[in-house]
mmCIF file of C-alpha atoms in Angstrom:
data_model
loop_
_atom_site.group_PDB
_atom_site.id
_atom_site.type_symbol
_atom_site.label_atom_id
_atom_site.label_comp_id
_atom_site.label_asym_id
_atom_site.label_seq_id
_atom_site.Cartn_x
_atom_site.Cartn_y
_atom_site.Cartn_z
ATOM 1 C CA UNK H 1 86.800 124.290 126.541
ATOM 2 C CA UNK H 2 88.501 121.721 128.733
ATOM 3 C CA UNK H 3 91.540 123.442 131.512
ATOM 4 C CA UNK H 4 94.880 122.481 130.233
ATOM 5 C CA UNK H 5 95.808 119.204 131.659
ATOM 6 C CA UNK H 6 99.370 117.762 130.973
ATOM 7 C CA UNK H 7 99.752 114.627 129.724
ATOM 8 C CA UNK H 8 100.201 111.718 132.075
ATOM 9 C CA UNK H 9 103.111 111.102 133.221
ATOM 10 C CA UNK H 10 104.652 107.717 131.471
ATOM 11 C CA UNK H 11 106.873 106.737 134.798
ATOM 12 C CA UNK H 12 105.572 105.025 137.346
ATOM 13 C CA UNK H 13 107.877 105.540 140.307
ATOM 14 C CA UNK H 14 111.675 106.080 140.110
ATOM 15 C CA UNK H 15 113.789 103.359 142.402
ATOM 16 C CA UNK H 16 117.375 105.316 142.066
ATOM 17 C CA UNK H 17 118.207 105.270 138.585
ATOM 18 C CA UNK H 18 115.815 102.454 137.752
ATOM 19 C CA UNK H 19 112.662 103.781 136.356
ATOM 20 C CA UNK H 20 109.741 101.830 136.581
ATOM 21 C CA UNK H 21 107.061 102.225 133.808
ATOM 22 C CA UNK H 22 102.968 102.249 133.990
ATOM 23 C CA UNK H 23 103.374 100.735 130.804
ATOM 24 C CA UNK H 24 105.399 97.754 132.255
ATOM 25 C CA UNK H 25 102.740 97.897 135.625
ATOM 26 C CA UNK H 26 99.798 98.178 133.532
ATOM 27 C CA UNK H 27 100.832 94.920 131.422
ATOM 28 C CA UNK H 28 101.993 93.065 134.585
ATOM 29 C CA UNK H 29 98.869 93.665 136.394
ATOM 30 C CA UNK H 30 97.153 92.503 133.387
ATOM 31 C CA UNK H 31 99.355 88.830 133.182
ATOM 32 C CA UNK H 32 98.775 88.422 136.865
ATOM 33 C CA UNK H 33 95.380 88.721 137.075
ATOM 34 C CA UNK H 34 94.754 86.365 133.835
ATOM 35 C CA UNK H 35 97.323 84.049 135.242
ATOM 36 C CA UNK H 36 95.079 83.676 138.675
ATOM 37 C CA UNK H 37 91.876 83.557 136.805
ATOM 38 C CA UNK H 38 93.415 80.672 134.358
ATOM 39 C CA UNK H 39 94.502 78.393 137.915
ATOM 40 C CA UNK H 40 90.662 78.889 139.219
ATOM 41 C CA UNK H 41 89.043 77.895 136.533
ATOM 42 C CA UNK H 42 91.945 74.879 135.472
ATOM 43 C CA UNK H 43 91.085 73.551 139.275
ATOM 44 C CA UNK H 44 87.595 72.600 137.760
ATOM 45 C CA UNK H 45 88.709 71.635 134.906
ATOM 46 C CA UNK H 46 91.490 69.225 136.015
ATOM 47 C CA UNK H 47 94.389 71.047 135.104
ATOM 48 C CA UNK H 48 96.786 71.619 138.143
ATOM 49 C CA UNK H 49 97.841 75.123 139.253
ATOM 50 C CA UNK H 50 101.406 73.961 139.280
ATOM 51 C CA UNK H 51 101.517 73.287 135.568
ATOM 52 C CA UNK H 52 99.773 76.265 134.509
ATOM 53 C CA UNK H 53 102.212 78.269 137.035
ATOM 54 C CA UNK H 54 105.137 75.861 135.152
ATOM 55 C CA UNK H 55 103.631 76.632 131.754
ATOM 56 C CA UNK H 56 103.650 80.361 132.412
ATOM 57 C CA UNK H 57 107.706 80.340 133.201
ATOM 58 C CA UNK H 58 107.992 79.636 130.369
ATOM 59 C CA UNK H 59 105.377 81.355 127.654
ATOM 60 C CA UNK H 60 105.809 84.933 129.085
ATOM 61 C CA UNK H 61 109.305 85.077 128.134
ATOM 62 C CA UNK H 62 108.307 83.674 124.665
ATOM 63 C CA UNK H 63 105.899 85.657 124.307
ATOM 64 C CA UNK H 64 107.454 89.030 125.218
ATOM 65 C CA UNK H 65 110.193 88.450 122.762
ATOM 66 C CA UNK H 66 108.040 86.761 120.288
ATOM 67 C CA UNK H 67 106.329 90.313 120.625
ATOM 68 C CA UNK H 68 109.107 92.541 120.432
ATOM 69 C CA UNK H 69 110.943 90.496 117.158
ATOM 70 C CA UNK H 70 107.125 91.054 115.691
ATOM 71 C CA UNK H 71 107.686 94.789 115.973
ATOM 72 C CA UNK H 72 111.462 95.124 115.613
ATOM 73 C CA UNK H 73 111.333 92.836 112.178
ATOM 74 C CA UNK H 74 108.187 95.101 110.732
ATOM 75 C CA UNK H 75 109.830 98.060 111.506
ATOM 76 C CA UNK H 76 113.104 97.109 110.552
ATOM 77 C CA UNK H 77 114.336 100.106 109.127
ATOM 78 C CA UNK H 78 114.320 102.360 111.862
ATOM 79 C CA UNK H 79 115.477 99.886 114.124
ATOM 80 C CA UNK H 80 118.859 98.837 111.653
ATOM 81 C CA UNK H 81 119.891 102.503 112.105
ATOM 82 C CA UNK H 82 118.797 102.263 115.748
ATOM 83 C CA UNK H 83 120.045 98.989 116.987
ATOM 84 C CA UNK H 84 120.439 100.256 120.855
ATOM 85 C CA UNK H 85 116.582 100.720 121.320
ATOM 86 C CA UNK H 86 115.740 96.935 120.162
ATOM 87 C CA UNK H 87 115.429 95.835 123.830
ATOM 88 C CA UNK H 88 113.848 99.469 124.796
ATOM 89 C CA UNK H 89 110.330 97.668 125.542
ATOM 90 C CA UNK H 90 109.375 100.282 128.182
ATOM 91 C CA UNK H 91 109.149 102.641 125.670
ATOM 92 C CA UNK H 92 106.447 100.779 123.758
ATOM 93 C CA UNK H 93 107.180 98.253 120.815
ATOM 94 C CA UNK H 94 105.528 95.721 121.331
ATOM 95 C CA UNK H 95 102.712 93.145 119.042
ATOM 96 C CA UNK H 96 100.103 91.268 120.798
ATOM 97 C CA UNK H 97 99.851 89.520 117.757
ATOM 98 C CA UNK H 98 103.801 88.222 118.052
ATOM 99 C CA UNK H 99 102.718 87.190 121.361
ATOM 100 C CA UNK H 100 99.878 84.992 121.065
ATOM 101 C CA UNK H 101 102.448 83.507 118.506
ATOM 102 C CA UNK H 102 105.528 83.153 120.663
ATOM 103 C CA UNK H 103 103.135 81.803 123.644
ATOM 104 C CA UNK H 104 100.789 79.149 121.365
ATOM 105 C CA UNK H 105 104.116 77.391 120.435
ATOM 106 C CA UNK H 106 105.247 76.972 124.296
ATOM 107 C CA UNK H 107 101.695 76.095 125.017
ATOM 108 C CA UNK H 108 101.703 73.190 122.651
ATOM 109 C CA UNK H 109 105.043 72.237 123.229
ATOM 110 C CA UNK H 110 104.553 72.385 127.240
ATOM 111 C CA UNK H 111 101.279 70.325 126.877
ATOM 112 C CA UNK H 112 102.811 67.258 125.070
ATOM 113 C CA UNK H 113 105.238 67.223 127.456
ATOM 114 C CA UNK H 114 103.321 67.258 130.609
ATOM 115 C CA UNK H 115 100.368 64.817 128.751
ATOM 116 C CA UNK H 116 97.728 67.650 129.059
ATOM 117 C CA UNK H 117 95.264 68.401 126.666
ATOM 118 C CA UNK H 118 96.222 71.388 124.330
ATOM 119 C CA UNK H 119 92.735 72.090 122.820
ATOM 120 C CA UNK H 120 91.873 72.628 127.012
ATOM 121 C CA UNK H 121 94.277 74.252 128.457
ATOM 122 C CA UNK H 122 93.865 77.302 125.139
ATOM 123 C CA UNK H 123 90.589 76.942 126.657
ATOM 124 C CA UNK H 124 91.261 77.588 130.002
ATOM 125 C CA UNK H 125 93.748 80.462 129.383
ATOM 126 C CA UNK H 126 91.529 81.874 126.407
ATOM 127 C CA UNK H 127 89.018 84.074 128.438
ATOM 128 C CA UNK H 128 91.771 85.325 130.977
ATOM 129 C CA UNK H 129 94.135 86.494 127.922
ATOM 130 C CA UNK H 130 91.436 88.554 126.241
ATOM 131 C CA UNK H 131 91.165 90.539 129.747
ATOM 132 C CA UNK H 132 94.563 90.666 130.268
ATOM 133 C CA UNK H 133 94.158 92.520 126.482
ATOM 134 C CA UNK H 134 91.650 94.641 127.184
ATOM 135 C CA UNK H 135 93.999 95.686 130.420
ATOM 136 C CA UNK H 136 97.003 96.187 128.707
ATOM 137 C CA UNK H 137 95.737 98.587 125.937
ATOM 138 C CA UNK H 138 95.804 101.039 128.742
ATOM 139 C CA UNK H 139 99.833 101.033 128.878
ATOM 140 C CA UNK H 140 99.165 102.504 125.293
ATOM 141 C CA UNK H 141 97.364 104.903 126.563
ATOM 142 C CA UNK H 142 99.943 105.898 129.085
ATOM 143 C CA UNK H 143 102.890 105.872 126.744
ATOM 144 C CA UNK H 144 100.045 107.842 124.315
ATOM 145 C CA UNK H 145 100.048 105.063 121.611
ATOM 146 C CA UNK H 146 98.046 103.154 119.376
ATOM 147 C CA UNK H 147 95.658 105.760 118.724
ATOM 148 C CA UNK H 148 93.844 107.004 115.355
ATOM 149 C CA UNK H 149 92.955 109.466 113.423
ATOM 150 C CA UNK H 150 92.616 113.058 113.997
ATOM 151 C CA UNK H 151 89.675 114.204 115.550
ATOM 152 C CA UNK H 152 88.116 117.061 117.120
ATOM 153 C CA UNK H 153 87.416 117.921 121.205
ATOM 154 C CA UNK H 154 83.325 117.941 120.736
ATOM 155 C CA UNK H 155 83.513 114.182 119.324
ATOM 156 C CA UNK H 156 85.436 113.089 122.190
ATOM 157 C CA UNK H 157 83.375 114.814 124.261
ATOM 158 C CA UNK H 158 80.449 113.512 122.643
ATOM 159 C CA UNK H 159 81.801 109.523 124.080
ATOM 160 C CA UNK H 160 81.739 110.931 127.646
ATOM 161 C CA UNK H 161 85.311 110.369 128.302
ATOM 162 C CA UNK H 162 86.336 111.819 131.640
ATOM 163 C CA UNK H 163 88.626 114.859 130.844
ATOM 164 C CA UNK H 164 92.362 113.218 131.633
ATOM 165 C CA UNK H 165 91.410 110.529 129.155
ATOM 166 C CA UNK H 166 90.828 113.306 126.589
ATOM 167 C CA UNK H 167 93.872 115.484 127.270
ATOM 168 C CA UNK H 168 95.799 112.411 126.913
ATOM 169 C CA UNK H 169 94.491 111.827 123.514
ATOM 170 C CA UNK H 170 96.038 115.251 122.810
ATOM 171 C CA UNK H 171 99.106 113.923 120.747
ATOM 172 C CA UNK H 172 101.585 116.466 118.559
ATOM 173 C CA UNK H 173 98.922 119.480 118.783
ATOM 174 C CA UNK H 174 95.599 117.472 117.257
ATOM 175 C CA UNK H 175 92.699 115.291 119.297
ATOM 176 C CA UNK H 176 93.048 111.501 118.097
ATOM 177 C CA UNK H 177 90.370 108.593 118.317
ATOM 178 C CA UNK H 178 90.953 106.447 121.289
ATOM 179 C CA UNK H 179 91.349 103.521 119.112
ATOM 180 C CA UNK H 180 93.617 101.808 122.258
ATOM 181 C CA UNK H 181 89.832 102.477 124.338
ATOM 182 C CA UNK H 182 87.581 100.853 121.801
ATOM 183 C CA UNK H 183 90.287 97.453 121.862
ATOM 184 C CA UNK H 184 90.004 97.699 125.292
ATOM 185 C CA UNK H 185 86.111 97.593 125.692
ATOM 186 C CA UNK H 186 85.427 94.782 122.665
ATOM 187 C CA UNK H 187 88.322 92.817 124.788
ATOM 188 C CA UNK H 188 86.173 93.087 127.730
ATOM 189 C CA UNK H 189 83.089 92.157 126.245
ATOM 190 C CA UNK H 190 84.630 89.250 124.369
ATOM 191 C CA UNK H 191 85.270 88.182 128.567
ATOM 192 C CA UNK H 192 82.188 88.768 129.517
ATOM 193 C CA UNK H 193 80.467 86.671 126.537
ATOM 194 C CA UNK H 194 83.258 83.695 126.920
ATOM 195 C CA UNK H 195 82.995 83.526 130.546
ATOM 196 C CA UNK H 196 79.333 83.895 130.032
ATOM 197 C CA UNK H 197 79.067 80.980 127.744
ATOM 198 C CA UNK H 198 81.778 78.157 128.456
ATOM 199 C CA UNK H 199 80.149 76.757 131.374
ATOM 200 C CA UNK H 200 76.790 76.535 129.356
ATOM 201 C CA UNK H 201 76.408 72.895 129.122
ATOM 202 C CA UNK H 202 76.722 71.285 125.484
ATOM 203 C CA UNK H 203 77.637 74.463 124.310
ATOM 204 C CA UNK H 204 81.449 74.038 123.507
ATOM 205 C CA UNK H 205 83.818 71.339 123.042
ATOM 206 C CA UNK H 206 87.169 71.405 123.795
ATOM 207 C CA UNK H 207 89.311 73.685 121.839
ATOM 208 C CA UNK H 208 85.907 75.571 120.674
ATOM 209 C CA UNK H 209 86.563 78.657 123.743
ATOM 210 C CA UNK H 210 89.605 78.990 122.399
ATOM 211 C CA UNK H 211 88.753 79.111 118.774
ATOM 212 C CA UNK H 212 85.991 81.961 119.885
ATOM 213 C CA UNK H 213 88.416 83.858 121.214
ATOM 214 C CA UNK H 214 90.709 83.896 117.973
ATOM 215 C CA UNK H 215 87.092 84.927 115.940
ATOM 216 C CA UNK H 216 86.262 87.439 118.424
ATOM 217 C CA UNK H 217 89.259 89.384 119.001
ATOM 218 C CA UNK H 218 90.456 89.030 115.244
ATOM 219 C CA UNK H 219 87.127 90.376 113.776
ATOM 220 C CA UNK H 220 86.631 93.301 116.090
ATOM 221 C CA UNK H 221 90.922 93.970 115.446
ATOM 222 C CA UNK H 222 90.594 94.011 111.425
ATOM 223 C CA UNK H 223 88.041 97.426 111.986
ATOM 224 C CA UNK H 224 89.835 98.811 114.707
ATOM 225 C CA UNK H 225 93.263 98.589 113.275
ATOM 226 C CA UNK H 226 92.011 100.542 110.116
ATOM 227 C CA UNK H 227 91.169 103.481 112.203
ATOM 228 C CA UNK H 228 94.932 103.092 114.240
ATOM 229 C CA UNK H 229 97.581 105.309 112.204
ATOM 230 C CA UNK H 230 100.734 104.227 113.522
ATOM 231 C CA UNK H 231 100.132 100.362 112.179
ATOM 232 C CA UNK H 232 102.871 98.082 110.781
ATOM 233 C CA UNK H 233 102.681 98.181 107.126
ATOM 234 C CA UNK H 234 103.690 94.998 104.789
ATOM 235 C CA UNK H 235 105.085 96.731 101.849
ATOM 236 C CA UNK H 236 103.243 99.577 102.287
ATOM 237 C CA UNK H 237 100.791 98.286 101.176
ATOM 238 C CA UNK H 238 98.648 96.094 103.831
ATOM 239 C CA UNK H 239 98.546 96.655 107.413
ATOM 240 C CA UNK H 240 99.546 93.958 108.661
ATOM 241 C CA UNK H 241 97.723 92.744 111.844
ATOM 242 C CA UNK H 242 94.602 93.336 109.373
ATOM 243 C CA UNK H 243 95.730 90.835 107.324
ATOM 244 C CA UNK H 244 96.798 88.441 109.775
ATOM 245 C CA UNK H 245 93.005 89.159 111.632
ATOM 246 C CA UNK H 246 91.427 87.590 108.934
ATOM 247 C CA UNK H 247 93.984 84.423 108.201
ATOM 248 C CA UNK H 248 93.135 83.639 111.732
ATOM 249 C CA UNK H 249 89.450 84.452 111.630
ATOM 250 C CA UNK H 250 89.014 82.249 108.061
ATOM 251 C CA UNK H 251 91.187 79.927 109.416
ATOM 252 C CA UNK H 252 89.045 79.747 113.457
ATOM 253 C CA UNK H 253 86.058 79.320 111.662
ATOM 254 C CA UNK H 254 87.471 76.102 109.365
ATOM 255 C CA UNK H 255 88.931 74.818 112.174
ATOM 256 C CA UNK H 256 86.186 74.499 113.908
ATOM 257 C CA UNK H 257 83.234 73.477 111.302
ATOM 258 C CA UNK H 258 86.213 70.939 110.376
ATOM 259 C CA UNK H 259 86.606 68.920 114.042
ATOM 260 C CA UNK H 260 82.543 69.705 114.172
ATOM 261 C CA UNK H 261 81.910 67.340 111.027
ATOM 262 C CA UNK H 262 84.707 64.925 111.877
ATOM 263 C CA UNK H 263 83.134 60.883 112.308
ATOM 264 C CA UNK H 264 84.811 61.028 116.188
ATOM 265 C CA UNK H 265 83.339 62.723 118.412
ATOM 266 C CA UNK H 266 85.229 65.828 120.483
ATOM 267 C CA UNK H 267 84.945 65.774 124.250
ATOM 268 C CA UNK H 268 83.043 68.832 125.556
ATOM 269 C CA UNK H 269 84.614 71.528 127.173
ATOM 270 C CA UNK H 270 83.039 70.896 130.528
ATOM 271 C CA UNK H 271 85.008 67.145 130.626
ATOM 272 C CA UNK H 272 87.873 68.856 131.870
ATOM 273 C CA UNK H 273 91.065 66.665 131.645
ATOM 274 C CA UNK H 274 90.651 63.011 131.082
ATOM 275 C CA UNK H 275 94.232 62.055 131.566
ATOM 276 C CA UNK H 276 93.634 63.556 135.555
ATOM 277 C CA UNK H 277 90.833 62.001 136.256
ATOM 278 C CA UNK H 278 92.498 58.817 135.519
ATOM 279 C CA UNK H 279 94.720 59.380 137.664
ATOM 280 C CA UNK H 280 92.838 60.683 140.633
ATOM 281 C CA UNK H 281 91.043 57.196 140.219
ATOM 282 C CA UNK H 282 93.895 55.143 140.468
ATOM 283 C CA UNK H 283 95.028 56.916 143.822
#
């Protein structure tokens, strides 16, 4: 038998009335340490840290509310009789899915305008937004959220989860599967094998990191998602982010046996940004 541990407290630290969330510090922390990871490796890559820093002004506000209409539009129902709790992000709410989507459009958009390969700079940020994934899944587990089905203490027990992570997957009286844990570690290993492998040379062209990230993280989200039990539903029917998992993994995959077999050939990964290095030349 475990002691009885209360669950974790969801608040952070209280600045008067304000009150600050882990969920909120836990995401944060993730952004800002993908954000610094994406300048390092754009510096080799030719990319300055001033437009990524640029690019980010203006994709995590996309993204956050690209995010929360994701949620708020799938779950429509109880937010039409509950209007006032639309913007109540600290309290959970949020897709990662509606993200990527809000942030891929002010990616592209940003990148024509600033005459910087797209296909590279998803490259570049590709790696560092899995980990910031992987970190994030732990403000679900602090607001005790995307989790799964019922389970018992000795299975738990049986991962070798240290005993506050089990107590917190303690949710209305039953033991759930840590489905927010297993995200988080196939989101680190998807790091460890794109960092790994993108500097391996020959190995990718440009756009190809990228395009391994969407495969990764959507095949290992269509299983875990069918073990979540608080999903978004699509009719009742279909969850949804399973569905969308494997539009984007089918549609990864095409992508990338399509620019393979194309007559011109892609520039590798390792090129970095040709439209720079013109441009250092000419100083």
């Amino acid at each position: 038998m475990l002691p009885i541990i209360a669950a974790l407290n969801p608040i952070a630290v209280h600045l008067g009335p304000i009150q600050v969330h882990w969920y909120g510090v836990i995401i944060a922390t993730g952004v800002i340490i993908a954000v610094l990871l994406a300048v390092r490796e754009g510096n080799r890559r030719g990319i300055k840290a001033d437009d990524i820093y640029d690019m980010i002004l203006w994709a995590l506000p996309a993204a956050l509310i690209a995010a929360r209409l994701y949620y708020v539009i799938f779950e429509w129902k109880y937010y039409a009789k509950n209007p006032g709790e639309i913007i109540a992000i600290w309290d959970g709410g949020i897709a990662i899915y509606g993200s990527l989507i809000g942030a891929g459009i002010v990616v592209y958009l940003f990148c024509r305008s600033r005459f910087i390969p797209t296909w590279l700079m998803l490259d570049v940020a590709a790696p560092t937004v899995i980990l910031g994934q992987a970190i994030g899944r732990w403000g679900n587990f602090m607001n005790q959220e995307a989790f799964g089905q019922i389970t018992s203490l000795s299975f738990l027990q049986g991962l070798h989860l240290p005993d506050w992570v089990i107590q917190q997957m303690l949710i209305t009286g039953s033991y759930r599967q840590p489905t927010f844990l297993y995200e988080s570690t196939w989101d680190l290993l998807g790091f460890v094998v794109l960092m790994s492998l993108r500097h391996y040379p020959g190995l990718f062209k440009q756009g190809e990191v990228f395009l391994s990230y969407v495969l990764w993280y959507s095949f290992g989200r269509f299983f875990i998602e069918g073990m979540r039990t608080d999903s978004l539903w699509l009719f009742h029917l279909l969850r949804i982010s399973q569905v969308l998992s494997i539009v984007l993994f089918v549609g990864a995959l095409a992508i990338m046996i399509y620019r393979r077999r194309r007559s011109a050939p892609l520039p590798a990964y390792l090129d970095g940004n040709p439209f720079q290095k013109q441009t250092n030349l000419s100083k």
